[in-house]
């Protein structure tokens, strides 16, 4: 047969298969729509789910490892639980400059570099110009050291890691941290109670000597932007523990007034909190090991990283979403695949025995019918899978981000290719199953079944 004629015959063959496949899809619209819809939904779900998983993996690995890690050495939960704001012996648990220096030296001797800043505080007494917000327990300031707390920061970084929570200045200015006597910040609640405004002067008293006082200019008024830590909100036992009664100032101002006295006793002893900053979580882990090796009393103190804890909290919703997705994604792929397989075998083939038999009786080969059924399968699944992938890629960011509690989710090229190859595998497998089902069709069995019906 001439080559040109062979080409024409091949074209006729292709057109026959394509025409019959298209006509078959039109005759069974519900089956076509159902299969296409399932393929689209599985593809869409896989794209969004993989975007969430990839984002969670990145957040817990590359992004986490790139975080600078703060490190603080503070009394552990068991010791804090024993704290009584009217018992000054608790200050024996405060770490001194000498202890911090000992731990810092042990770390530096192992060539581990770090930066540091600090926060420190003491209770202070109220005055006529500044009265504290009352607490549920009314106790003499001689026992508590004062109904207010003076908290000092060395730098802005220390303020960002404030143990009382994050705050913003709503009136006036932030602290400068560079000059002595630059004033103080008071809470909105405290300002309202005392009818204070920016520029006013306030006076507080020494925790162990009521005759010694310190005067500050109200530099700014603040409000908290997060929930109060347990025991430091409006339900605090003592007024000084209510974070609304905290006055913020710079360390230079704190030291100028002589409050950074390492030889002080009782409530006058400052609660020194040196905050170390390591380059990454790996260095932080090394820091923890070295400090413990330097004979840190682990029955009293614990080392934690406020920055890493805060970061983990920021991705907590993403982690919980990813945990759901890790279970949902296999279920979606397997369940969707099984449903598609059932529809292909039942609605697409089992219900068309007569059609297959009549076509074979009229001379259509099994091979040609097999290719037709295979093409039908591709026409129902491949375009729908592609549409689902495109929709999933476009909507993965807004949907995934909302699902992950606001943490940005974005689909990657690797996820797109995963869905593509998965789709190729699923569609090809279904097409081959459809082909094999036709090739295995037994025409004699069809005639035997009809004979039995006539009998």
XYZ file of C-alpha atoms in Angstrom:
455
model
C 0.000 0.000 0.000
C 1.415 3.398 -0.976
C 2.562 5.628 1.879
C -0.008 8.339 1.100
C -2.825 5.795 1.253
C -1.503 4.438 4.546
C -1.559 7.958 5.931
C -5.173 8.477 4.824
C -6.205 5.174 6.416
C -4.505 6.155 9.649
C -6.330 9.478 9.646
C -9.640 7.711 9.080
C -8.834 5.396 11.986
C -8.060 8.305 14.271
C -11.157 10.224 13.249
C -13.302 7.126 13.786
C -11.959 6.626 17.281
C -12.226 10.331 18.190
C -15.751 10.681 16.735
C -17.055 7.592 18.537
C -15.397 8.602 21.799
C -16.918 12.097 21.646
C -20.358 10.699 20.768
C -20.156 8.249 23.687
C -19.425 11.095 26.113
C -22.452 12.979 24.824
C -24.755 9.988 25.248
C -23.809 9.593 28.909
C -23.582 13.160 30.137
C -24.141 12.377 33.818
C -21.276 9.899 33.814
C -18.997 12.298 31.957
C -19.770 15.225 34.267
C -19.428 13.110 37.413
C -16.052 11.659 36.433
C -14.765 15.048 35.305
C -15.985 16.710 38.520
C -14.298 14.125 40.734
C -11.031 14.439 38.809
C -11.215 18.237 39.108
C -11.916 18.158 42.844
C -9.127 15.668 43.554
C -6.643 17.752 41.561
C -7.773 20.999 43.184
C -7.585 19.517 46.680
C -4.149 18.016 46.017
C -2.782 21.372 44.820
C -4.034 23.258 47.885
C -3.007 20.492 50.299
C 0.511 20.270 48.880
C 0.870 24.046 49.113
C 0.016 23.859 52.825
C 2.416 20.953 53.418
C 5.272 22.647 51.568
C 4.722 25.890 53.483
C 4.667 24.039 56.798
C 7.824 22.137 55.902
C 9.591 25.378 54.965
C 8.367 27.151 58.118
C 9.672 24.355 60.370
C 12.979 23.877 58.600
C 14.570 26.552 56.405
C 12.718 29.508 57.938
C 13.058 28.193 61.501
C 16.791 27.573 61.099
C 17.269 31.135 59.828
C 15.761 32.649 63.006
C 17.953 34.460 65.486
C 17.414 32.811 68.861
C 17.096 34.689 72.126
C 17.984 32.832 75.319
C 16.953 33.656 78.881
C 17.730 31.962 82.194
C 14.750 32.274 84.511
C 13.224 30.439 87.504
C 11.305 27.404 86.300
C 7.575 26.811 86.617
C 7.899 24.976 89.941
C 9.783 27.873 91.529
C 7.440 30.498 90.048
C 4.467 28.603 91.456
C 5.871 29.163 94.964
C 6.232 32.917 94.478
C 4.384 35.102 96.978
C 4.448 38.808 96.243
C 4.411 39.542 99.962
C 7.429 37.339 100.738
C 10.675 39.037 99.743
C 12.699 35.850 100.251
C 11.678 34.943 96.683
C 14.297 37.443 95.492
C 16.951 34.883 96.506
C 16.085 33.201 93.209
C 17.150 36.258 91.179
C 20.342 35.702 89.217
C 23.139 38.211 89.808
C 25.592 39.854 87.433
C 28.273 37.517 88.815
C 26.280 34.391 87.886
C 25.469 35.674 84.425
C 29.147 36.496 83.881
C 30.084 32.968 84.899
C 27.753 31.444 82.306
C 28.761 33.927 79.601
C 32.439 33.119 80.154
C 31.777 29.383 79.849
C 30.060 29.990 76.504
C 32.759 32.312 75.173
C 35.491 29.822 76.104
C 33.945 27.459 73.566
C 34.141 30.170 70.877
C 30.373 30.549 70.683
C 29.541 34.152 69.911
C 26.458 35.994 71.130
C 24.986 39.445 71.665
C 23.099 40.482 74.747
C 20.697 43.011 76.168
C 18.838 43.135 79.447
C 15.686 43.952 81.358
C 15.451 44.530 85.091
C 12.730 45.496 87.544
C 11.826 46.278 91.138
C 8.499 47.005 92.855
C 8.017 50.683 93.731
C 5.644 52.488 96.084
C 2.740 54.639 94.976
C 2.386 58.316 95.863
C -0.122 61.145 95.762
C 0.737 61.714 92.102
C 0.418 58.059 91.124
C -1.999 55.595 92.721
C -2.006 51.978 91.564
C -5.011 50.093 90.236
C -6.213 48.057 93.212
C -5.906 44.271 93.376
C -8.085 41.684 95.092
C -5.580 41.445 97.973
C -5.011 44.657 99.936
C -1.554 44.305 101.517
C 0.804 46.844 103.017
C 3.497 48.098 100.626
C 6.013 47.352 103.365
C 5.393 43.674 102.616
C 5.116 43.805 98.839
C 7.730 46.477 98.160
C 5.110 48.598 96.458
C 1.879 48.486 94.502
C 3.645 49.404 91.255
C 6.481 47.808 89.272
C 9.285 49.742 87.592
C 10.539 47.790 84.562
C 13.664 48.963 82.731
C 14.994 47.953 79.307
C 18.521 48.385 77.976
C 17.475 48.350 74.316
C 14.383 48.155 72.132
C 15.141 44.453 71.552
C 14.726 43.838 75.277
C 11.399 45.695 75.226
C 10.162 43.510 72.383
C 10.725 40.459 74.590
C 8.898 42.010 77.557
C 7.681 39.322 79.957
C 4.478 41.250 80.626
C 3.538 41.202 76.945
C 3.852 43.413 73.887
C 2.607 46.980 73.991
C 2.281 50.025 71.763
C 2.544 53.704 72.633
C -0.767 55.438 71.898
C 0.205 58.920 73.142
C 3.589 60.598 73.377
C 6.882 58.948 72.475
C 8.679 55.641 72.930
C 11.681 55.392 75.229
C 14.989 56.400 73.650
C 17.281 54.046 75.689
C 20.233 56.374 74.975
C 20.018 59.043 77.635
C 19.474 59.193 81.373
C 16.293 60.716 82.717
C 14.336 60.367 79.477
C 11.093 59.726 81.346
C 8.769 56.758 81.626
C 5.760 55.112 80.028
C 2.526 54.410 81.919
C -0.524 52.417 80.880
C -3.750 53.972 79.642
C -5.582 52.504 82.636
C -3.105 54.035 85.071
C -3.196 57.396 83.276
C -7.000 57.418 83.370
C -7.156 56.511 87.052
C -4.719 59.307 87.980
C -5.865 61.842 85.382
C -2.373 61.966 83.883
C -1.220 63.086 80.469
C 2.057 63.183 78.539
C 4.449 65.689 80.136
C 3.125 65.280 83.684
C 5.470 64.264 86.503
C 4.986 61.169 88.650
C 6.718 60.137 91.849
C 7.348 56.607 93.150
C 9.038 55.343 96.300
C 11.872 52.936 97.023
C 10.647 49.390 97.796
C 12.464 49.168 101.147
C 12.802 52.851 102.095
C 9.608 54.877 101.735
C 11.499 58.131 102.317
C 13.528 57.719 99.131
C 11.590 58.723 96.037
C 12.144 58.981 92.281
C 10.471 61.402 89.898
C 9.774 60.702 86.215
C 8.194 62.663 83.407
C 5.443 60.807 81.569
C 7.044 60.375 78.155
C 4.275 58.231 76.700
C 1.105 56.280 77.408
C 0.859 52.667 76.263
C -1.622 49.850 75.847
C -0.985 46.110 75.538
C -1.577 44.329 72.270
C -1.825 40.775 73.561
C -3.414 38.782 76.364
C -1.959 39.053 79.848
C 0.269 36.201 81.082
C -1.325 34.073 83.776
C -1.390 35.910 87.111
C -0.425 39.296 85.652
C -3.791 40.590 84.479
C -6.693 42.211 86.291
C -7.004 39.097 88.488
C -3.473 39.465 89.877
C -3.211 38.765 93.598
C -1.177 41.893 94.327
C -1.429 45.282 92.637
C 2.236 45.282 91.579
C 1.621 42.079 89.574
C -1.143 43.627 87.475
C 0.690 44.580 84.308
C -1.404 47.753 84.018
C 0.555 48.971 87.074
C 3.915 48.546 85.340
C 5.950 51.682 84.606
C 8.476 51.311 81.777
C 11.734 53.232 81.641
C 15.232 52.895 80.194
C 18.014 51.031 81.970
C 20.158 54.186 82.011
C 17.452 56.026 83.938
C 16.971 53.020 86.233
C 20.712 52.881 86.966
C 20.980 56.681 87.422
C 18.490 56.453 90.270
C 20.629 53.772 91.921
C 18.033 51.025 91.525
C 20.499 48.647 89.848
C 22.045 47.835 93.228
C 23.535 44.333 93.258
C 24.025 44.512 97.042
C 20.388 45.372 97.759
C 18.262 43.121 99.945
C 14.610 42.084 99.869
C 12.376 43.659 97.258
C 15.043 46.263 96.511
C 17.101 43.539 94.850
C 16.577 43.963 91.085
C 15.176 41.085 89.057
C 17.947 41.024 86.444
C 17.114 39.292 83.188
C 19.992 39.188 80.685
C 18.785 38.233 77.228
C 21.349 36.502 75.040
C 20.941 36.440 71.265
C 22.398 33.574 69.235
C 22.773 33.437 65.451
C 20.446 30.493 64.928
C 18.604 27.659 66.729
C 21.635 25.381 66.414
C 23.803 27.849 68.328
C 21.004 28.215 70.865
C 21.034 24.455 71.507
C 24.804 24.607 71.994
C 24.373 27.558 74.365
C 21.910 25.557 76.474
C 24.339 22.622 76.745
C 27.279 24.853 77.688
C 25.366 26.777 80.376
C 24.069 23.564 81.919
C 27.613 22.194 81.841
C 28.687 25.338 83.723
C 26.665 23.978 86.660
C 23.394 25.793 86.197
C 20.997 24.755 88.970
C 18.386 23.086 86.745
C 16.159 22.419 89.763
C 15.665 26.169 90.084
C 16.258 27.591 86.599
C 15.392 26.798 83.023
C 16.732 28.137 79.750
C 14.162 29.124 77.163
C 14.066 31.086 73.938
C 11.254 33.677 73.890
C 11.910 34.447 70.210
C 11.779 30.807 69.099
C 8.743 30.198 71.298
C 7.040 33.207 69.736
C 7.923 31.959 66.252
C 6.542 28.500 67.005
C 3.347 30.068 68.304
C 3.069 32.105 65.101
C 3.056 28.931 62.987
C 0.977 26.816 65.391
C -2.158 27.149 63.262
C -0.164 26.235 60.151
C 1.166 23.148 61.950
C -2.309 22.030 63.023
C -3.620 22.601 59.492
C -0.732 20.598 58.027
C -1.453 17.765 60.472
C -5.009 17.582 59.121
C -3.776 17.768 55.535
C -1.303 14.906 56.048
C -4.274 12.661 56.773
C -6.664 14.240 54.278
C -4.363 14.220 51.233
C -3.815 10.424 51.043
C -7.504 9.870 51.772
C -8.464 12.254 48.973
C -6.089 10.713 46.434
C -6.896 7.102 47.306
C -10.614 7.685 47.780
C -10.896 9.786 44.628
C -8.884 7.245 42.654
C -11.088 4.374 43.797
C -14.276 6.270 42.948
C -12.924 7.096 39.486
C -11.912 3.475 39.000
C -15.372 2.269 40.006
C -17.048 4.707 37.630
C -14.770 3.735 34.763
C -15.333 0.014 35.324
C -19.059 0.195 36.047
C -20.637 3.114 34.229
C -18.131 3.350 31.416
C -17.676 -0.318 30.612
C -19.890 -2.758 32.514
C -23.039 -0.960 31.412
C -21.962 -1.040 27.766
C -21.641 -4.753 27.110
C -24.157 -4.670 24.280
C -22.429 -1.696 22.673
C -19.087 -3.476 22.756
C -20.566 -6.722 21.497
C -22.450 -5.101 18.591
C -19.387 -3.155 17.546
C -17.318 -6.333 17.462
C -20.019 -8.201 15.522
C -19.980 -5.470 12.865
C -16.240 -5.864 12.460
C -14.742 -3.300 14.822
C -11.573 -4.760 16.285
C -10.931 -4.981 20.008
C -7.894 -2.788 19.535
C -9.905 -0.006 17.956
C -12.595 -0.238 20.648
C -9.950 -0.308 23.341
C -8.376 2.862 22.004
C -11.812 4.479 21.890
C -12.534 3.646 25.528
C -9.070 4.740 26.538
C -9.539 8.049 24.725
C -12.920 8.531 26.420
C -11.246 8.115 29.787
C -8.574 10.684 28.898
C -11.179 13.145 27.619
C -13.106 12.928 30.881
C -10.158 13.094 33.280
C -7.194 14.947 31.760
C -8.892 18.338 31.046
C -10.707 18.235 34.391
C -7.472 17.393 36.231
C -5.706 20.278 34.466
C -8.501 22.722 35.334
C -8.445 21.583 38.955
C -4.673 22.058 39.088
C -4.851 25.569 37.616
C -7.668 26.555 39.995
C -5.799 25.039 42.933
C -2.583 26.855 42.022
C -4.434 30.187 41.758
C -6.451 29.743 44.954
C -3.857 27.924 47.082
C -2.524 31.175 48.542
C -5.801 32.810 49.662
C -7.466 29.555 50.716
C -4.367 28.041 52.315
C -3.489 31.281 54.111
C -7.011 31.572 55.530
C -6.961 27.897 56.523
C -3.566 28.338 58.211
C -4.798 31.209 60.365
C -3.176 33.975 58.326
C 0.252 32.389 57.843
C 1.197 32.916 54.187
C 0.807 29.783 52.077
C 2.083 29.708 48.506
C 2.242 26.863 46.006
C 5.669 25.953 44.653
C 6.716 24.636 41.254
C 7.612 21.343 42.936
C 4.028 20.991 44.202
C 2.646 21.777 40.744
C 4.820 19.097 39.180
C 3.790 16.634 41.883
C 0.130 17.169 40.988
C 0.937 16.953 37.256
C 2.790 13.660 37.560
C 0.165 12.283 39.908
C -2.518 13.249 37.371
C -0.571 11.682 34.513
C -0.238 8.480 36.526
C -3.909 8.342 37.545
C -5.301 9.176 34.107
C -2.923 6.802 32.352
C -3.752 3.992 34.784
C -7.494 4.515 34.299
C -7.042 4.626 30.528
C -5.046 1.400 30.518
C -7.653 -0.281 32.710
C -10.352 0.772 30.256
C -8.254 -0.579 27.358
C -7.566 -3.898 29.058
C -11.227 -4.259 30.020
C -12.229 -4.086 26.349
C -9.406 -6.350 25.195
C -10.540 -8.965 27.721
C -14.162 -8.809 26.575
C -15.483 -12.311 25.711
C -17.873 -12.109 22.769
C -18.917 -15.779 23.133
C -20.012 -15.134 26.683
C -22.277 -12.358 25.442
C -24.025 -14.771 23.001
C -24.274 -17.444 25.709
C -25.982 -14.981 28.042
C -28.471 -14.026 25.314
C -29.247 -17.719 24.598
C -29.968 -18.275 28.253
C -32.351 -15.311 28.279
C -34.252 -16.673 25.217
C -34.515 -20.117 26.749
